[in-house]
mmCIF file of C-alpha atoms in Angstrom:
data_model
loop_
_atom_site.group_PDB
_atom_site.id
_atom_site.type_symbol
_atom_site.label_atom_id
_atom_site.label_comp_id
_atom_site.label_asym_id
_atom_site.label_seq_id
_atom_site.Cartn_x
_atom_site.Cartn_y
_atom_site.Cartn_z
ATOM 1 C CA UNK A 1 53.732 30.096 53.005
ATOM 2 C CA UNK A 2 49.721 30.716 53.808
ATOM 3 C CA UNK A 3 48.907 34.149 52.469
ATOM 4 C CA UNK A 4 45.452 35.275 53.909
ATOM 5 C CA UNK A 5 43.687 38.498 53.978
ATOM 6 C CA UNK A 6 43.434 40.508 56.793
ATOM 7 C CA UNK A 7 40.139 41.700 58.419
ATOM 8 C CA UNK A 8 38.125 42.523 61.095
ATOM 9 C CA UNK A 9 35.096 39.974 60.019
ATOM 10 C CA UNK A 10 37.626 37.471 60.097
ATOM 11 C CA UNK A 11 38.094 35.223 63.176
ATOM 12 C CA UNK A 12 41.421 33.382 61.985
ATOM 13 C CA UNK A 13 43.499 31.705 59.609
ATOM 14 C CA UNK A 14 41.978 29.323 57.205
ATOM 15 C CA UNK A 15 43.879 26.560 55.452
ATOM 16 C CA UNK A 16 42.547 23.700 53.951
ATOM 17 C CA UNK A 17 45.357 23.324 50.848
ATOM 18 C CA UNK A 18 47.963 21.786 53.299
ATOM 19 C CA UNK A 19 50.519 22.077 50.651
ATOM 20 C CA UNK A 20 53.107 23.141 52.853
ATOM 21 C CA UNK A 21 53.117 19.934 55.082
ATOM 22 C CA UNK A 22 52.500 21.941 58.110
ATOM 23 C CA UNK A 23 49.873 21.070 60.872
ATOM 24 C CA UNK A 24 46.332 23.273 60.295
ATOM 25 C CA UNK A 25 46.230 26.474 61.581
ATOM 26 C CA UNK A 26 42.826 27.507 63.851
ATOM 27 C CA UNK A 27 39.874 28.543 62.753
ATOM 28 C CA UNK A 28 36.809 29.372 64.090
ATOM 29 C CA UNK A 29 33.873 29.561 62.213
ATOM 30 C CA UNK A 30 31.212 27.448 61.299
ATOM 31 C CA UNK A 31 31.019 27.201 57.488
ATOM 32 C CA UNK A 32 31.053 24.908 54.456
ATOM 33 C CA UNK A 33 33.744 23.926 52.146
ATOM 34 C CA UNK A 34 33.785 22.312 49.096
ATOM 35 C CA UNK A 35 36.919 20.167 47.951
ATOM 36 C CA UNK A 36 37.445 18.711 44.533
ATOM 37 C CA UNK A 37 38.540 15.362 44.959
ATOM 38 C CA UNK A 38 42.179 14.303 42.874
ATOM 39 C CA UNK A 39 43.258 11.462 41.659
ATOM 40 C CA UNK A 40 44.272 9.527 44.892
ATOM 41 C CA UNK A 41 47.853 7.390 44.175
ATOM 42 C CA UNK A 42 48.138 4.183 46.258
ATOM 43 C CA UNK A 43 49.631 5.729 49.675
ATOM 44 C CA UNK A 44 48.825 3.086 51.924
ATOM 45 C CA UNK A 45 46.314 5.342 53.516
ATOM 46 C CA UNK A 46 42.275 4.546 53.403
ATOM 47 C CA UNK A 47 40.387 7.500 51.732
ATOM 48 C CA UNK A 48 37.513 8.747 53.865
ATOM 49 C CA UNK A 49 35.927 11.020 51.256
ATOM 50 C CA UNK A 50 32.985 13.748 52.202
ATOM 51 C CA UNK A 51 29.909 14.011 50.850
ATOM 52 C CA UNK A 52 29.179 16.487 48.407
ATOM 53 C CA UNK A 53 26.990 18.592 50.320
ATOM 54 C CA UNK A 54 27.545 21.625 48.330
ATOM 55 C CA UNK A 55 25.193 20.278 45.080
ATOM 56 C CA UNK A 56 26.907 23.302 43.294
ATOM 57 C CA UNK A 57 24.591 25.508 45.657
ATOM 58 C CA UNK A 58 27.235 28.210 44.841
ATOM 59 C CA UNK A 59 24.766 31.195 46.195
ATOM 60 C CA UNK A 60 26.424 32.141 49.933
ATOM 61 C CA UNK A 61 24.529 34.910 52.117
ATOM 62 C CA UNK A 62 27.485 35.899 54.093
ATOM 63 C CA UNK A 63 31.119 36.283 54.000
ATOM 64 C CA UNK A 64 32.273 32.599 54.748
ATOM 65 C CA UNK A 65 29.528 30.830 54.670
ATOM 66 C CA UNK A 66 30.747 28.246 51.452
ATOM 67 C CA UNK A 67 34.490 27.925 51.116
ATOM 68 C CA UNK A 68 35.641 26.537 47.965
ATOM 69 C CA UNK A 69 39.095 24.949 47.665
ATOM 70 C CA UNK A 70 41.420 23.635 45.029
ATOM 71 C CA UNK A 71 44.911 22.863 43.692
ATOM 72 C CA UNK A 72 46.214 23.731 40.519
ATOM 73 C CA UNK A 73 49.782 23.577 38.602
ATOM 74 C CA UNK A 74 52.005 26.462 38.013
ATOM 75 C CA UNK A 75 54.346 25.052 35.465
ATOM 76 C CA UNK A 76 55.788 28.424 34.246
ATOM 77 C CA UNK A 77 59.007 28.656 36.061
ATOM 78 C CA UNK A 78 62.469 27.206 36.701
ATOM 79 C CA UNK A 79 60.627 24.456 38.366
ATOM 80 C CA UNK A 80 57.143 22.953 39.285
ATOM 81 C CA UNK A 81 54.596 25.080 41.423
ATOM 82 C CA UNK A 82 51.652 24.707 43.291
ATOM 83 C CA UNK A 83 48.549 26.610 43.881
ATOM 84 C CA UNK A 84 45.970 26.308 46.198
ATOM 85 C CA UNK A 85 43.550 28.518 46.987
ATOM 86 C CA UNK A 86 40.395 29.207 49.544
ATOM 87 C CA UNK A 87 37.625 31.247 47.390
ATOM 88 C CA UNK A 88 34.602 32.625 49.678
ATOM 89 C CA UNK A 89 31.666 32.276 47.470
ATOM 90 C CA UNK A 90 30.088 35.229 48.614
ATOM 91 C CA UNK A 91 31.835 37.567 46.733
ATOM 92 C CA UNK A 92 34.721 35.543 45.120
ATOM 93 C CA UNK A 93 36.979 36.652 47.157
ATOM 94 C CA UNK A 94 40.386 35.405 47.308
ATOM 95 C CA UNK A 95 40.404 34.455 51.654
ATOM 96 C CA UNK A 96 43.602 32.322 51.730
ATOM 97 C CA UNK A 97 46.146 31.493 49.421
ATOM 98 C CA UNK A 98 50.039 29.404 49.379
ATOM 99 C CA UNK A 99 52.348 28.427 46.365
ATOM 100 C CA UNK A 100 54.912 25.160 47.229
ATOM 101 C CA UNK A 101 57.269 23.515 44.975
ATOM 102 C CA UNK A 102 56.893 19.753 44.462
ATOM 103 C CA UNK A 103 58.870 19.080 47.667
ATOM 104 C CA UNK A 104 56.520 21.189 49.721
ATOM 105 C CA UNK A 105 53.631 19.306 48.299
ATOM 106 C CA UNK A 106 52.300 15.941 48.737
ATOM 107 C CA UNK A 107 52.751 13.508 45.708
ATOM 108 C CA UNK A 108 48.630 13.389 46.167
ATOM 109 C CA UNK A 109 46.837 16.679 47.028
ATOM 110 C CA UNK A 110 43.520 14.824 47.080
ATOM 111 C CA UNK A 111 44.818 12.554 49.817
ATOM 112 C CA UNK A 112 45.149 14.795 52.373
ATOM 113 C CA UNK A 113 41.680 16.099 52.259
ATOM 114 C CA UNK A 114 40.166 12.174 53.191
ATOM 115 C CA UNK A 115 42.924 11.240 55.420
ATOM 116 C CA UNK A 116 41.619 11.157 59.242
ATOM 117 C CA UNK A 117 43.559 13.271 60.810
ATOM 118 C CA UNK A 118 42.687 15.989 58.831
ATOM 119 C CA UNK A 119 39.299 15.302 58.322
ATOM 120 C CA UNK A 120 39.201 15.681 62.543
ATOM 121 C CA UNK A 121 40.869 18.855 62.425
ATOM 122 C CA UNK A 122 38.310 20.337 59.865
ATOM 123 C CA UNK A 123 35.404 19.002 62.594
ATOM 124 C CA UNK A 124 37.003 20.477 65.408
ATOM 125 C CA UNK A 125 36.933 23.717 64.551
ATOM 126 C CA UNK A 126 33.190 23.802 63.731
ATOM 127 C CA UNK A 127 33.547 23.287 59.721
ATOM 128 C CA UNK A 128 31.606 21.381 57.374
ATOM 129 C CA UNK A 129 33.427 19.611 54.909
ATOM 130 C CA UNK A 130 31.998 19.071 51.060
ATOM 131 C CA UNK A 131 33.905 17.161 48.621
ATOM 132 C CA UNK A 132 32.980 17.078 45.054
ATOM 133 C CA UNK A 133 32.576 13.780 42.907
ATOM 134 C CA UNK A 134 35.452 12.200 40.823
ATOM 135 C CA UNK A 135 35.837 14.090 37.519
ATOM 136 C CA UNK A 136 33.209 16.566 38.198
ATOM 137 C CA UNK A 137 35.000 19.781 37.939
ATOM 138 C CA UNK A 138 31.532 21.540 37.697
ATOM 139 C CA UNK A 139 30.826 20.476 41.278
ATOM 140 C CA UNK A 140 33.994 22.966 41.989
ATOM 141 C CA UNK A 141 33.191 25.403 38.862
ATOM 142 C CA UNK A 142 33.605 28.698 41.121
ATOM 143 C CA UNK A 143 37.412 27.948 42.065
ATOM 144 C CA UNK A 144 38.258 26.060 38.963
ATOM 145 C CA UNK A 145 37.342 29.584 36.760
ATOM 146 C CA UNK A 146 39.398 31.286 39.282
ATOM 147 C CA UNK A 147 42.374 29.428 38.407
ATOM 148 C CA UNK A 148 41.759 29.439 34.496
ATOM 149 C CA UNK A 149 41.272 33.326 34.585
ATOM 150 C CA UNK A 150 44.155 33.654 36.618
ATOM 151 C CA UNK A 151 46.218 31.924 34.535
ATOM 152 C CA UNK A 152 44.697 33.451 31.070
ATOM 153 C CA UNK A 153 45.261 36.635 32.857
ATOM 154 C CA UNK A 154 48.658 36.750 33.313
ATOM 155 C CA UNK A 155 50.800 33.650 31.950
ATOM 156 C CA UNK A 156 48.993 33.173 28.695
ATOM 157 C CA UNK A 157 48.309 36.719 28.187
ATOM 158 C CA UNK A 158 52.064 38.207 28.600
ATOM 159 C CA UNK A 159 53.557 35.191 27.242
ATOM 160 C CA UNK A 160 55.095 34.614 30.406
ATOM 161 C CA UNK A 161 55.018 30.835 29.819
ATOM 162 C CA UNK A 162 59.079 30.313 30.592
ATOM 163 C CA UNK A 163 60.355 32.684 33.162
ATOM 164 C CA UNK A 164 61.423 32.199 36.353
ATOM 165 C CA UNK A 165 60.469 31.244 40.161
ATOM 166 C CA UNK A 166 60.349 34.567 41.575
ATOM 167 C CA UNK A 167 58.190 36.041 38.840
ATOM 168 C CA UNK A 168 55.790 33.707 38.758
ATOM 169 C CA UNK A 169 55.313 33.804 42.557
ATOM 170 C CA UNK A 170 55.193 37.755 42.046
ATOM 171 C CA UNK A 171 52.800 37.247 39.065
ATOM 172 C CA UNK A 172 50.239 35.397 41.355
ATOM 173 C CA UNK A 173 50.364 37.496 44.278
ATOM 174 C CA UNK A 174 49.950 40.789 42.201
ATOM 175 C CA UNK A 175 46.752 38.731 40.751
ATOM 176 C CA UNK A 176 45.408 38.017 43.677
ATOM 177 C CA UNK A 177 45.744 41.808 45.254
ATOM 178 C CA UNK A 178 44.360 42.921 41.979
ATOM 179 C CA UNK A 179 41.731 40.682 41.550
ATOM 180 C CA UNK A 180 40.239 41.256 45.220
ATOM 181 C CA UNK A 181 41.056 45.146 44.928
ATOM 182 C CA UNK A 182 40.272 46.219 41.745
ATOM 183 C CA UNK A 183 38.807 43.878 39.079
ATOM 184 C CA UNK A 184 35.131 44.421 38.932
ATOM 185 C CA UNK A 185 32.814 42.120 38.149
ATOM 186 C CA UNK A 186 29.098 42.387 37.020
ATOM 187 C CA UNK A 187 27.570 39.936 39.798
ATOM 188 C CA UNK A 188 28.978 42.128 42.325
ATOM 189 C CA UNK A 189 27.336 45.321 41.250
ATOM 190 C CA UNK A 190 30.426 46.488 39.127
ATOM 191 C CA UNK A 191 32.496 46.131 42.327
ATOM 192 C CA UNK A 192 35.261 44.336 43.474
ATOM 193 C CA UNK A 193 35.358 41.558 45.863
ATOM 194 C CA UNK A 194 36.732 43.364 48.509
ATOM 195 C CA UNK A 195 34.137 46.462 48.341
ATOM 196 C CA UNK A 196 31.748 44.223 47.517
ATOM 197 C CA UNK A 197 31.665 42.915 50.921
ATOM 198 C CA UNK A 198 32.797 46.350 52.602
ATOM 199 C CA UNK A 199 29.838 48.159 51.362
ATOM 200 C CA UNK A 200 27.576 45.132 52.598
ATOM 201 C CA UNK A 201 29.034 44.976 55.995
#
């Protein structure tokens, strides 16, 4: 299920994880995402990789202008999770979010960011896509830290390493409200993400 956060500055939903096999939602800005590229297994479907256009130009002037997007495991519960997330770079911000079990997701996440079809939908709506190079996690480096301190966070730091479904879908979406709400960082003026960007508006 897509998780995004609600606001007047935003237009519509944005989801570029697909993890949940459904067809994209709308959106309708013009902006720039970056996508790290995975591991592609032989599908029987031509890739049709972006460019990186991003350069790890992580500085954004306003609220979703760079998108960065990525997939990550959750192997803490009863079974196999994943994670993907939408992070504006403006102010880190946590815009869109969804957790699927291995049946939900595609055997290849990377895949379904070069096939056509989705690659059209992206252009439709006005969006730039960006994909970063083949093991090059620093092209990515804002949304790959956000998944690392999520993770150290909460699962490493309470030991919550073997627990079940439910909490570890909990644990994340706590994280998330926190970590827009509340955590303060230094590049934001000792605010949070979401002040950050009220107190700009």
């Amino acid at each position: 299920m897509l998780r995004w956060r609600k606001s007047g500055s935003f237009a519509s939903v944005i989801n570029f994880g697909m993890v949940t096999g459904k067809s994209p939602h709308s959106f309708e800005f013009s902006g720039l995402c970056s996508v790290r590229m995975k591991k592609r297994k032989a599908t029987g479907q031509p890739a049709h990789p972006a460019e990186n256009l991003l350069k790890r130009q992580f500085h954004a002037e306003a609220p979703l202008q760079k998108l960065v997007t990525d997939i990550t495991y959750l192997p803490f519960g009863g079974k196999m999770l994943y994670f993907s997330s939408i992070l504006d770079l403006y102010n880190g911000e946590t815009v869109a979010y969804s957790i699927a079990d291995k049946h939900a997701a595609p055997s290849d996440q990377g895949s379904v960011y070069t096939s056509q079809a989705y690659q059209a939908a992206v252009k439709g709506k006005g969006i730039t896509m960006s994909m970063s190079r083949k093991g090059t996690p620093a092209d990515n480096a804002p949304i790959e830290s956000f998944h690392s301190t999520l993770k150290s966070e909460t699962f490493y730091l309470e030991d919550l390493m073997c627990t079940t479904t439910a909490i570890v879908e909990q644990t994340v979406r706590d994280y998330i409200t926190y970590y827009n709400s509340i955590r303060i960082q230094a590049k934001l003026n000792n605010q949070s993400p979401v002040d950050f960007r009220r107190l700009a508006a």
